Amino acid sequence: GNNEWKKLILTQHWPPTVCKEANNCQDTLDYWTIHGLWPDKGEECNRSWHFDLNEIQDLMPDMKIYWPDVIHSSPNRSQFWKHEWDKHGTCAAQVAILNSERKYFGKSLDLYKQLDLNSVLLKFGIKPSINYYQMEDFKDALTRIYGVVPKIQCLLPEQGEEVQTIGQIELCFTKDDLHLRNCTEPGEELPTKQEAWLARRTSTHRMVVCEDGPVFYPPPSKTQL
Protein backbone atom coordinates (compact mmCIF):
# COMPACT_ATOMS: atom_id res chain seq x y z
CA GLY A 1 0.00 0.00 0.00
CA ASN A 2 2.77 2.47 0.84
CA ASN A 3 4.33 1.89 -2.56
CA GLU A 4 1.18 2.65 -4.54
CA TRP A 5 2.06 5.26 -7.14
CA LYS A 6 0.08 7.47 -9.53
CA LYS A 7 2.43 8.71 -12.24
CA LEU A 8 5.75 7.94 -13.91
CA ILE A 9 8.50 10.52 -14.24
CA LEU A 10 10.98 10.25 -17.11
CA THR A 11 13.95 12.22 -15.83
CA GLN A 12 16.62 13.42 -18.23
CA HIS A 13 19.74 15.22 -17.12
CA TRP A 14 22.33 17.44 -18.76
CA PRO A 15 25.76 15.77 -18.40
CA PRO A 16 27.86 18.95 -18.06
CA THR A 17 25.71 19.99 -15.08
CA VAL A 18 25.78 16.47 -13.61
CA CYS A 19 29.57 16.61 -13.79
CA LYS A 20 29.59 20.02 -12.15
CA GLU A 21 27.38 18.77 -9.33
CA ALA A 22 29.45 15.61 -8.81
CA ASN A 23 32.70 17.51 -9.22
CA ASN A 24 34.15 14.35 -10.76
CA CYS A 25 33.38 13.08 -14.22
CA GLN A 26 34.94 10.63 -16.62
CA ASP A 27 33.52 12.31 -19.67
CA THR A 28 30.91 14.82 -20.69
CA LEU A 29 28.35 14.66 -23.46
CA ASP A 30 26.56 17.28 -25.55
CA TYR A 31 23.06 15.77 -25.40
CA TRP A 32 20.46 15.11 -22.73
CA THR A 33 20.62 11.58 -21.30
CA ILE A 34 18.32 9.43 -19.19
CA HIS A 35 18.58 9.62 -15.42
CA GLY A 36 15.70 7.26 -14.82
CA LEU A 37 12.03 6.34 -15.11
CA TRP A 38 10.60 6.89 -11.66
CA PRO A 39 7.22 6.12 -10.10
CA ASP A 40 6.24 9.14 -8.02
CA LYS A 41 6.10 7.05 -4.85
CA GLY A 42 7.89 4.02 -3.43
CA GLU A 43 11.48 2.83 -3.54
CA GLU A 44 13.06 -0.63 -3.55
CA CYS A 45 9.69 -2.35 -3.76
CA ASN A 46 11.15 -5.84 -4.18
CA ARG A 47 14.66 -6.37 -2.82
CA SER A 48 14.66 -10.02 -3.86
CA TRP A 49 14.28 -9.10 -7.55
CA HIS A 50 17.95 -8.70 -8.43
CA PHE A 51 19.28 -6.83 -11.45
CA ASP A 52 20.57 -9.12 -14.21
CA LEU A 53 22.59 -7.50 -16.99
CA ASN A 54 21.87 -10.46 -19.27
CA GLU A 55 18.20 -9.45 -19.37
CA ILE A 56 19.01 -6.29 -21.33
CA GLN A 57 21.88 -7.46 -23.53
CA ASP A 58 19.99 -6.54 -26.70
CA LEU A 59 19.48 -2.99 -25.37
CA MET A 60 23.14 -2.40 -24.57
CA PRO A 61 24.04 -0.32 -27.66
CA ASP A 62 21.23 2.14 -26.87
CA MET A 63 21.81 1.99 -23.10
CA LYS A 64 25.43 3.04 -23.51
CA ILE A 65 24.46 6.01 -25.70
CA TYR A 66 21.25 7.28 -24.09
CA TRP A 67 21.55 6.07 -20.47
CA PRO A 68 25.27 6.39 -19.69
CA ASP A 69 26.78 6.69 -16.24
CA VAL A 70 28.78 9.87 -16.70
CA ILE A 71 30.09 9.89 -13.14
CA HIS A 72 31.35 6.37 -12.40
CA SER A 73 33.68 4.29 -14.51
CA SER A 74 32.62 0.79 -13.50
CA PRO A 75 33.91 -1.76 -16.06
CA ASN A 76 30.62 -2.13 -17.92
CA ARG A 77 29.00 0.94 -16.34
CA SER A 78 26.09 -1.16 -15.20
CA GLN A 79 26.07 -0.04 -11.54
CA PHE A 80 23.97 2.98 -12.46
CA TRP A 81 21.38 0.75 -14.20
CA LYS A 82 21.38 -1.65 -11.27
CA HIS A 83 20.68 1.24 -8.91
CA GLU A 84 17.80 2.50 -11.08
CA TRP A 85 16.27 -0.98 -11.31
CA ASP A 86 16.60 -1.70 -7.59
CA LYS A 87 15.22 1.65 -6.50
CA HIS A 88 12.63 2.47 -9.18
CA GLY A 89 12.19 -0.42 -11.62
CA THR A 90 10.96 -2.85 -8.99
CA CYS A 91 8.19 -0.35 -8.17
CA ALA A 92 7.34 0.49 -11.79
CA ALA A 93 6.75 -3.24 -12.30
CA GLN A 94 3.28 -2.82 -10.75
CA VAL A 95 2.00 -2.22 -14.29
CA ALA A 96 2.03 -4.92 -16.97
CA ILE A 97 3.86 -2.79 -19.55
CA LEU A 98 6.85 -2.50 -17.15
CA ASN A 99 6.67 -5.81 -15.25
CA SER A 100 10.11 -7.13 -16.18
CA GLU A 101 13.59 -5.69 -16.25
CA ARG A 102 13.65 -5.92 -20.06
CA LYS A 103 10.31 -4.09 -20.34
CA TYR A 104 11.34 -1.40 -17.86
CA PHE A 105 14.56 -0.42 -19.61
CA GLY A 106 13.15 -0.97 -23.09
CA LYS A 107 10.12 1.25 -22.44
CA SER A 108 12.32 3.92 -20.83
CA LEU A 109 14.39 4.06 -24.02
CA ASP A 110 11.22 4.18 -26.13
CA LEU A 111 9.86 7.14 -24.14
CA TYR A 112 13.20 8.93 -24.35
CA LYS A 113 13.23 8.61 -28.15
CA GLN A 114 9.57 9.54 -28.40
CA LEU A 115 10.13 12.77 -26.45
CA ASP A 116 13.28 13.64 -28.43
CA LEU A 117 14.09 16.43 -25.98
CA ASN A 118 17.38 17.35 -27.67
CA SER A 119 15.66 18.12 -30.98
CA VAL A 120 12.80 19.98 -29.30
CA LEU A 121 15.16 22.43 -27.61
CA LEU A 122 17.19 22.93 -30.79
CA LYS A 123 14.01 23.60 -32.75
CA PHE A 124 13.45 26.62 -30.51
CA GLY A 125 17.06 27.73 -30.83
CA ILE A 126 17.89 26.62 -27.29
CA LYS A 127 21.39 25.18 -27.28
CA PRO A 128 24.29 25.23 -24.82
CA SER A 129 25.74 28.71 -24.63
CA ILE A 130 27.97 30.96 -22.56
CA ASN A 131 25.09 33.47 -22.71
CA TYR A 132 22.16 33.07 -20.33
CA TYR A 133 18.64 32.07 -21.22
CA GLN A 134 15.46 32.91 -19.35
CA MET A 135 13.68 30.07 -17.57
CA GLU A 136 10.58 30.98 -19.60
CA ASP A 137 12.45 30.01 -22.80
CA PHE A 138 12.63 26.41 -21.61
CA LYS A 139 9.13 26.31 -20.15
CA ASP A 140 7.51 27.77 -23.26
CA ALA A 141 9.32 25.41 -25.63
CA LEU A 142 8.50 22.29 -23.63
CA THR A 143 4.89 23.22 -22.97
CA ARG A 144 4.24 24.14 -26.61
CA ILE A 145 5.61 20.85 -27.94
CA TYR A 146 4.45 18.41 -25.26
CA GLY A 147 1.26 20.17 -24.15
CA VAL A 148 1.97 19.49 -20.47
CA VAL A 149 3.78 21.23 -17.63
CA PRO A 150 7.25 19.75 -17.01
CA LYS A 151 9.39 20.03 -13.89
CA ILE A 152 12.74 21.71 -14.52
CA GLN A 153 15.52 21.54 -11.96
CA CYS A 154 18.65 23.62 -11.55
CA LEU A 155 21.82 23.76 -9.53
CA LEU A 156 21.88 26.79 -7.26
CA PRO A 157 24.57 29.38 -7.95
CA GLU A 158 27.78 28.70 -6.08
CA GLN A 159 29.92 31.41 -4.56
CA GLY A 160 31.04 33.77 -7.30
CA GLU A 161 28.37 32.61 -9.74
CA GLU A 162 25.53 34.81 -10.90
CA VAL A 163 22.80 32.42 -11.95
CA GLN A 164 21.32 28.95 -11.56
CA THR A 165 22.45 26.17 -13.93
CA ILE A 166 19.91 23.97 -15.68
CA GLY A 167 20.45 20.32 -14.83
CA GLN A 168 17.38 18.14 -15.08
CA ILE A 169 14.06 18.01 -16.93
CA GLU A 170 11.23 15.76 -15.79
CA LEU A 171 8.29 14.85 -18.02
CA CYS A 172 5.48 12.84 -16.51
CA PHE A 173 3.24 10.04 -17.77
CA THR A 174 -0.02 8.48 -16.64
CA LYS A 175 0.33 5.17 -14.86
CA ASP A 176 -1.77 2.86 -16.99
CA ASP A 177 -1.40 4.05 -20.57
CA LEU A 178 1.80 6.14 -20.39
CA HIS A 179 0.30 9.30 -21.83
CA LEU A 180 1.96 12.63 -21.09
CA ARG A 181 0.45 14.52 -18.15
CA ASN A 182 1.37 17.54 -16.02
CA CYS A 183 4.12 16.79 -13.52
CA THR A 184 2.64 18.86 -10.72
CA GLU A 185 -0.79 19.53 -9.28
CA PRO A 186 -1.68 22.68 -7.35
CA GLY A 187 -0.33 22.42 -3.81
CA GLU A 188 1.72 19.34 -4.60
CA GLU A 189 5.12 20.95 -4.09
CA LEU A 190 6.98 23.17 -1.70
CA PRO A 191 7.05 26.76 -2.95
CA THR A 192 10.16 27.26 -5.04
CA LYS A 193 11.77 29.84 -2.77
CA GLN A 194 11.21 27.69 0.29
CA GLU A 195 12.64 24.67 -1.50
CA ALA A 196 15.66 26.68 -2.59
CA TRP A 197 16.16 27.95 0.96
CA LEU A 198 16.01 24.40 2.32
CA ALA A 199 18.51 23.24 -0.28
CA ARG A 200 20.90 26.04 0.63
CA ARG A 201 20.72 24.93 4.24
CA THR A 202 21.49 21.30 3.42
CA SER A 203 23.95 21.50 0.55
CA THR A 204 25.05 23.81 -2.23
CA HIS A 205 25.18 20.87 -4.62
CA ARG A 206 21.60 19.79 -5.00
CA MET A 207 19.15 20.31 -7.79
CA VAL A 208 15.98 22.20 -6.94
CA VAL A 209 13.07 23.45 -9.02
CA CYS A 210 14.42 26.32 -11.10
CA GLU A 211 13.34 29.83 -10.23
CA ASP A 212 12.04 32.20 -12.90
CA GLY A 213 14.75 34.40 -14.32
CA PRO A 214 18.12 33.83 -15.99
CA VAL A 215 19.55 30.33 -16.32
CA PHE A 216 22.89 28.96 -17.55
CA TYR A 217 22.83 26.07 -20.05
CA PRO A 218 26.53 25.13 -19.98
CA PRO A 219 28.36 23.81 -23.04
CA PRO A 220 30.33 20.58 -22.54
CA SER A 221 33.79 21.32 -21.18
CA LYS A 222 35.48 19.70 -24.17
CA THR A 223 34.07 22.40 -26.44
CA GLN A 224 34.96 25.32 -24.18
CA LEU A 225 38.09 27.18 -25.25
C-alpha positions as a Python dict, from the first residue, in 0.01 Angstrom:
ca = {
    (1, 'G'): (0, 0, 0),
    (2, 'N'): (277, 247, 84),
    (3, 'N'): (433, 189, -256),
    (4, 'E'): (118, 265, -454),
    (5, 'W'): (206, 526, -714),
    (6, 'K'): (8, 747, -953),
    (7, 'K'): (243, 871, -1224),
    (8, 'L'): (575, 794, -1391),
    (9, 'I'): (850, 1052, -1424),
    (10, 'L'): (1098, 1025, -1711),
    (11, 'T'): (1395, 1222, -1583),
    (12, 'Q'): (1662, 1342, -1823),
    (13, 'H'): (1974, 1522, -1712),
    (14, 'W'): (2233, 1744, -1876),
    (15, 'P'): (2576, 1577, -1840),
    (16, 'P'): (2786, 1895, -1806),
    (17, 'T'): (2571, 1999, -1508),
    (18, 'V'): (2578, 1647, -1361),
    (19, 'C'): (2957, 1661, -1379),
    (20, 'K'): (2959, 2002, -1215),
    (21, 'E'): (2738, 1877, -933),
    (22, 'A'): (2945, 1561, -881),
    (23, 'N'): (3270, 1751, -922),
    (24, 'N'): (3415, 1435, -1076),
    (25, 'C'): (3338, 1308, -1422),
    (26, 'Q'): (3494, 1063, -1662),
    (27, 'D'): (3352, 1231, -1967),
    (28, 'T'): (3091, 1482, -2069),
    (29, 'L'): (2835, 1466, -2346),
    (30, 'D'): (2656, 1728, -2555),
    (31, 'Y'): (2306, 1577, -2540),
    (32, 'W'): (2046, 1511, -2273),
    (33, 'T'): (2062, 1158, -2130),
    (34, 'I'): (1832, 943, -1919),
    (35, 'H'): (1858, 962, -1542),
    (36, 'G'): (1570, 726, -1482),
    (37, 'L'): (1203, 634, -1511),
    (38, 'W'): (1060, 689, -1166),
    (39, 'P'): (722, 612, -1010),
    (40, 'D'): (624, 914, -802),
    (41, 'K'): (610, 705, -485),
    (42, 'G'): (789, 402, -343),
    (43, 'E'): (1148, 283, -354),
    (44, 'E'): (1306, -63, -355),
    (45, 'C'): (969, -235, -376),
    (46, 'N'): (1115, -584, -418),
    (47, 'R'): (1466, -637, -282),
    (48, 'S'): (1466, -1002, -386),
    (49, 'W'): (1428, -910, -755),
    (50, 'H'): (1795, -870, -843),
    (51, 'F'): (1928, -683, -1145),
    (52, 'D'): (2057, -912, -1421),
    (53, 'L'): (2259, -750, -1699),
    (54, 'N'): (2187, -1046, -1927),
    (55, 'E'): (1820, -945, -1937),
    (56, 'I'): (1901, -629, -2133),
    (57, 'Q'): (2188, -746, -2353),
    (58, 'D'): (1999, -654, -2670),
    (59, 'L'): (1948, -299, -2537),
    (60, 'M'): (2314, -240, -2457),
    (61, 'P'): (2404, -32, -2766),
    (62, 'D'): (2123, 214, -2687),
    (63, 'M'): (2181, 199, -2310),
    (64, 'K'): (2543, 304, -2351),
    (65, 'I'): (2446, 601, -2570),
    (66, 'Y'): (2125, 728, -2409),
    (67, 'W'): (2155, 607, -2047),
    (68, 'P'): (2527, 639, -1969),
    (69, 'D'): (2678, 669, -1624),
    (70, 'V'): (2878, 987, -1670),
    (71, 'I'): (3009, 989, -1314),
    (72, 'H'): (3135, 637, -1240),
    (73, 'S'): (3368, 429, -1451),
    (74, 'S'): (3262, 79, -1350),
    (75, 'P'): (3391, -176, -1606),
    (76, 'N'): (3062, -213, -1792),
    (77, 'R'): (2900, 94, -1634),
    (78, 'S'): (2609, -116, -1520),
    (79, 'Q'): (2607, -4, -1154),
    (80, 'F'): (2397, 298, -1246),
    (81, 'W'): (2138, 75, -1420),
    (82, 'K'): (2138, -165, -1127),
    (83, 'H'): (2068, 124, -891),
    (84, 'E'): (1780, 250, -1108),
    (85, 'W'): (1627, -98, -1131),
    (86, 'D'): (1660, -170, -759),
    (87, 'K'): (1522, 165, -650),
    (88, 'H'): (1263, 247, -918),
    (89, 'G'): (1219, -42, -1162),
    (90, 'T'): (1096, -285, -899),
    (91, 'C'): (819, -35, -817),
    (92, 'A'): (734, 49, -1179),
    (93, 'A'): (675, -324, -1230),
    (94, 'Q'): (328, -282, -1075),
    (95, 'V'): (200, -222, -1429),
    (96, 'A'): (203, -492, -1697),
    (97, 'I'): (386, -279, -1955),
    (98, 'L'): (685, -250, -1715),
    (99, 'N'): (667, -581, -1525),
    (100, 'S'): (1011, -713, -1618),
    (101, 'E'): (1359, -569, -1625),
    (102, 'R'): (1365, -592, -2006),
    (103, 'K'): (1031, -409, -2034),
    (104, 'Y'): (1134, -140, -1786),
    (105, 'F'): (1456, -42, -1961),
    (106, 'G'): (1315, -97, -2309),
    (107, 'K'): (1012, 125, -2244),
    (108, 'S'): (1232, 392, -2083),
    (109, 'L'): (1439, 406, -2402),
    (110, 'D'): (1122, 418, -2613),
    (111, 'L'): (986, 714, -2414),
    (112, 'Y'): (1320, 893, -2435),
    (113, 'K'): (1323, 861, -2815),
    (114, 'Q'): (957, 954, -2840),
    (115, 'L'): (1013, 1277, -2645),
    (116, 'D'): (1328, 1364, -2843),
    (117, 'L'): (1409, 1643, -2598),
    (118, 'N'): (1738, 1735, -2767),
    (119, 'S'): (1566, 1812, -3098),
    (120, 'V'): (1280, 1998, -2930),
    (121, 'L'): (1516, 2243, -2761),
    (122, 'L'): (1719, 2293, -3079),
    (123, 'K'): (1401, 2360, -3275),
    (124, 'F'): (1345, 2662, -3051),
    (125, 'G'): (1706, 2773, -3083),
    (126, 'I'): (1789, 2662, -2729),
    (127, 'K'): (2139, 2518, -2728),
    (128, 'P'): (2429, 2523, -2482),
    (129, 'S'): (2574, 2871, -2463),
    (130, 'I'): (2797, 3096, -2256),
    (131, 'N'): (2509, 3347, -2271),
    (132, 'Y'): (2216, 3307, -2033),
    (133, 'Y'): (1864, 3207, -2122),
    (134, 'Q'): (1546, 3291, -1935),
    (135, 'M'): (1368, 3007, -1757),
    (136, 'E'): (1058, 3098, -1960),
    (137, 'D'): (1245, 3001, -2280),
    (138, 'F'): (1263, 2641, -2161),
    (139, 'K'): (913, 2631, -2015),
    (140, 'D'): (751, 2777, -2326),
    (141, 'A'): (932, 2541, -2563),
    (142, 'L'): (850, 2229, -2363),
    (143, 'T'): (489, 2322, -2297),
    (144, 'R'): (424, 2414, -2661),
    (145, 'I'): (561, 2085, -2794),
    (146, 'Y'): (445, 1841, -2526),
    (147, 'G'): (126, 2017, -2415),
    (148, 'V'): (197, 1949, -2047),
    (149, 'V'): (378, 2123, -1763),
    (150, 'P'): (725, 1975, -1701),
    (151, 'K'): (939, 2003, -1389),
    (152, 'I'): (1274, 2171, -1452),
    (153, 'Q'): (1552, 2154, -1196),
    (154, 'C'): (1865, 2362, -1155),
    (155, 'L'): (2182, 2376, -953),
    (156, 'L'): (2188, 2679, -726),
    (157, 'P'): (2457, 2938, -795),
    (158, 'E'): (2778, 2870, -608),
    (159, 'Q'): (2992, 3141, -456),
    (160, 'G'): (3104, 3377, -730),
    (161, 'E'): (2837, 3261, -974),
    (162, 'E'): (2553, 3481, -1090),
    (163, 'V'): (2280, 3242, -1195),
    (164, 'Q'): (2132, 2895, -1156),
    (165, 'T'): (2245, 2617, -1393),
    (166, 'I'): (1991, 2397, -1568),
    (167, 'G'): (2045, 2032, -1483),
    (168, 'Q'): (1738, 1814, -1508),
    (169, 'I'): (1406, 1801, -1693),
    (170, 'E'): (1123, 1576, -1579),
    (171, 'L'): (829, 1485, -1802),
    (172, 'C'): (548, 1284, -1651),
    (173, 'F'): (324, 1004, -1777),
    (174, 'T'): (-2, 848, -1664),
    (175, 'K'): (33, 517, -1486),
    (176, 'D'): (-177, 286, -1699),
    (177, 'D'): (-140, 405, -2057),
    (178, 'L'): (180, 614, -2039),
    (179, 'H'): (30, 930, -2183),
    (180, 'L'): (196, 1263, -2109),
    (181, 'R'): (45, 1452, -1815),
    (182, 'N'): (137, 1754, -1602),
    (183, 'C'): (412, 1679, -1352),
    (184, 'T'): (264, 1886, -1072),
    (185, 'E'): (-79, 1953, -928),
    (186, 'P'): (-168, 2268, -735),
    (187, 'G'): (-33, 2242, -381),
    (188, 'E'): (172, 1934, -460),
    (189, 'E'): (512, 2095, -409),
    (190, 'L'): (698, 2317, -170),
    (191, 'P'): (705, 2676, -295),
    (192, 'T'): (1016, 2726, -504),
    (193, 'K'): (1177, 2984, -277),
    (194, 'Q'): (1121, 2769, 29),
    (195, 'E'): (1264, 2467, -150),
    (196, 'A'): (1566, 2668, -259),
    (197, 'W'): (1616, 2795, 96),
    (198, 'L'): (1601, 2440, 232),
    (199, 'A'): (1851, 2324, -28),
    (200, 'R'): (2090, 2604, 63),
    (201, 'R'): (2072, 2493, 424),
    (202, 'T'): (2149, 2130, 342),
    (203, 'S'): (2395, 2150, 55),
    (204, 'T'): (2505, 2381, -223),
    (205, 'H'): (2518, 2087, -462),
    (206, 'R'): (2160, 1979, -500),
    (207, 'M'): (1915, 2031, -779),
    (208, 'V'): (1598, 2220, -694),
    (209, 'V'): (1307, 2345, -902),
    (210, 'C'): (1442, 2632, -1110),
    (211, 'E'): (1334, 2983, -1023),
    (212, 'D'): (1204, 3220, -1290),
    (213, 'G'): (1475, 3440, -1432),
    (214, 'P'): (1812, 3383, -1599),
    (215, 'V'): (1955, 3033, -1632),
    (216, 'F'): (2289, 2896, -1755),
    (217, 'Y'): (2283, 2607, -2005),
    (218, 'P'): (2653, 2513, -1998),
    (219, 'P'): (2836, 2381, -2304),
    (220, 'P'): (3033, 2058, -2254),
    (221, 'S'): (3379, 2132, -2118),
    (222, 'K'): (3548, 1970, -2417),
    (223, 'T'): (3407, 2240, -2644),
    (224, 'Q'): (3496, 2532, -2418),
    (225, 'L'): (3809, 2718, -2525),
}
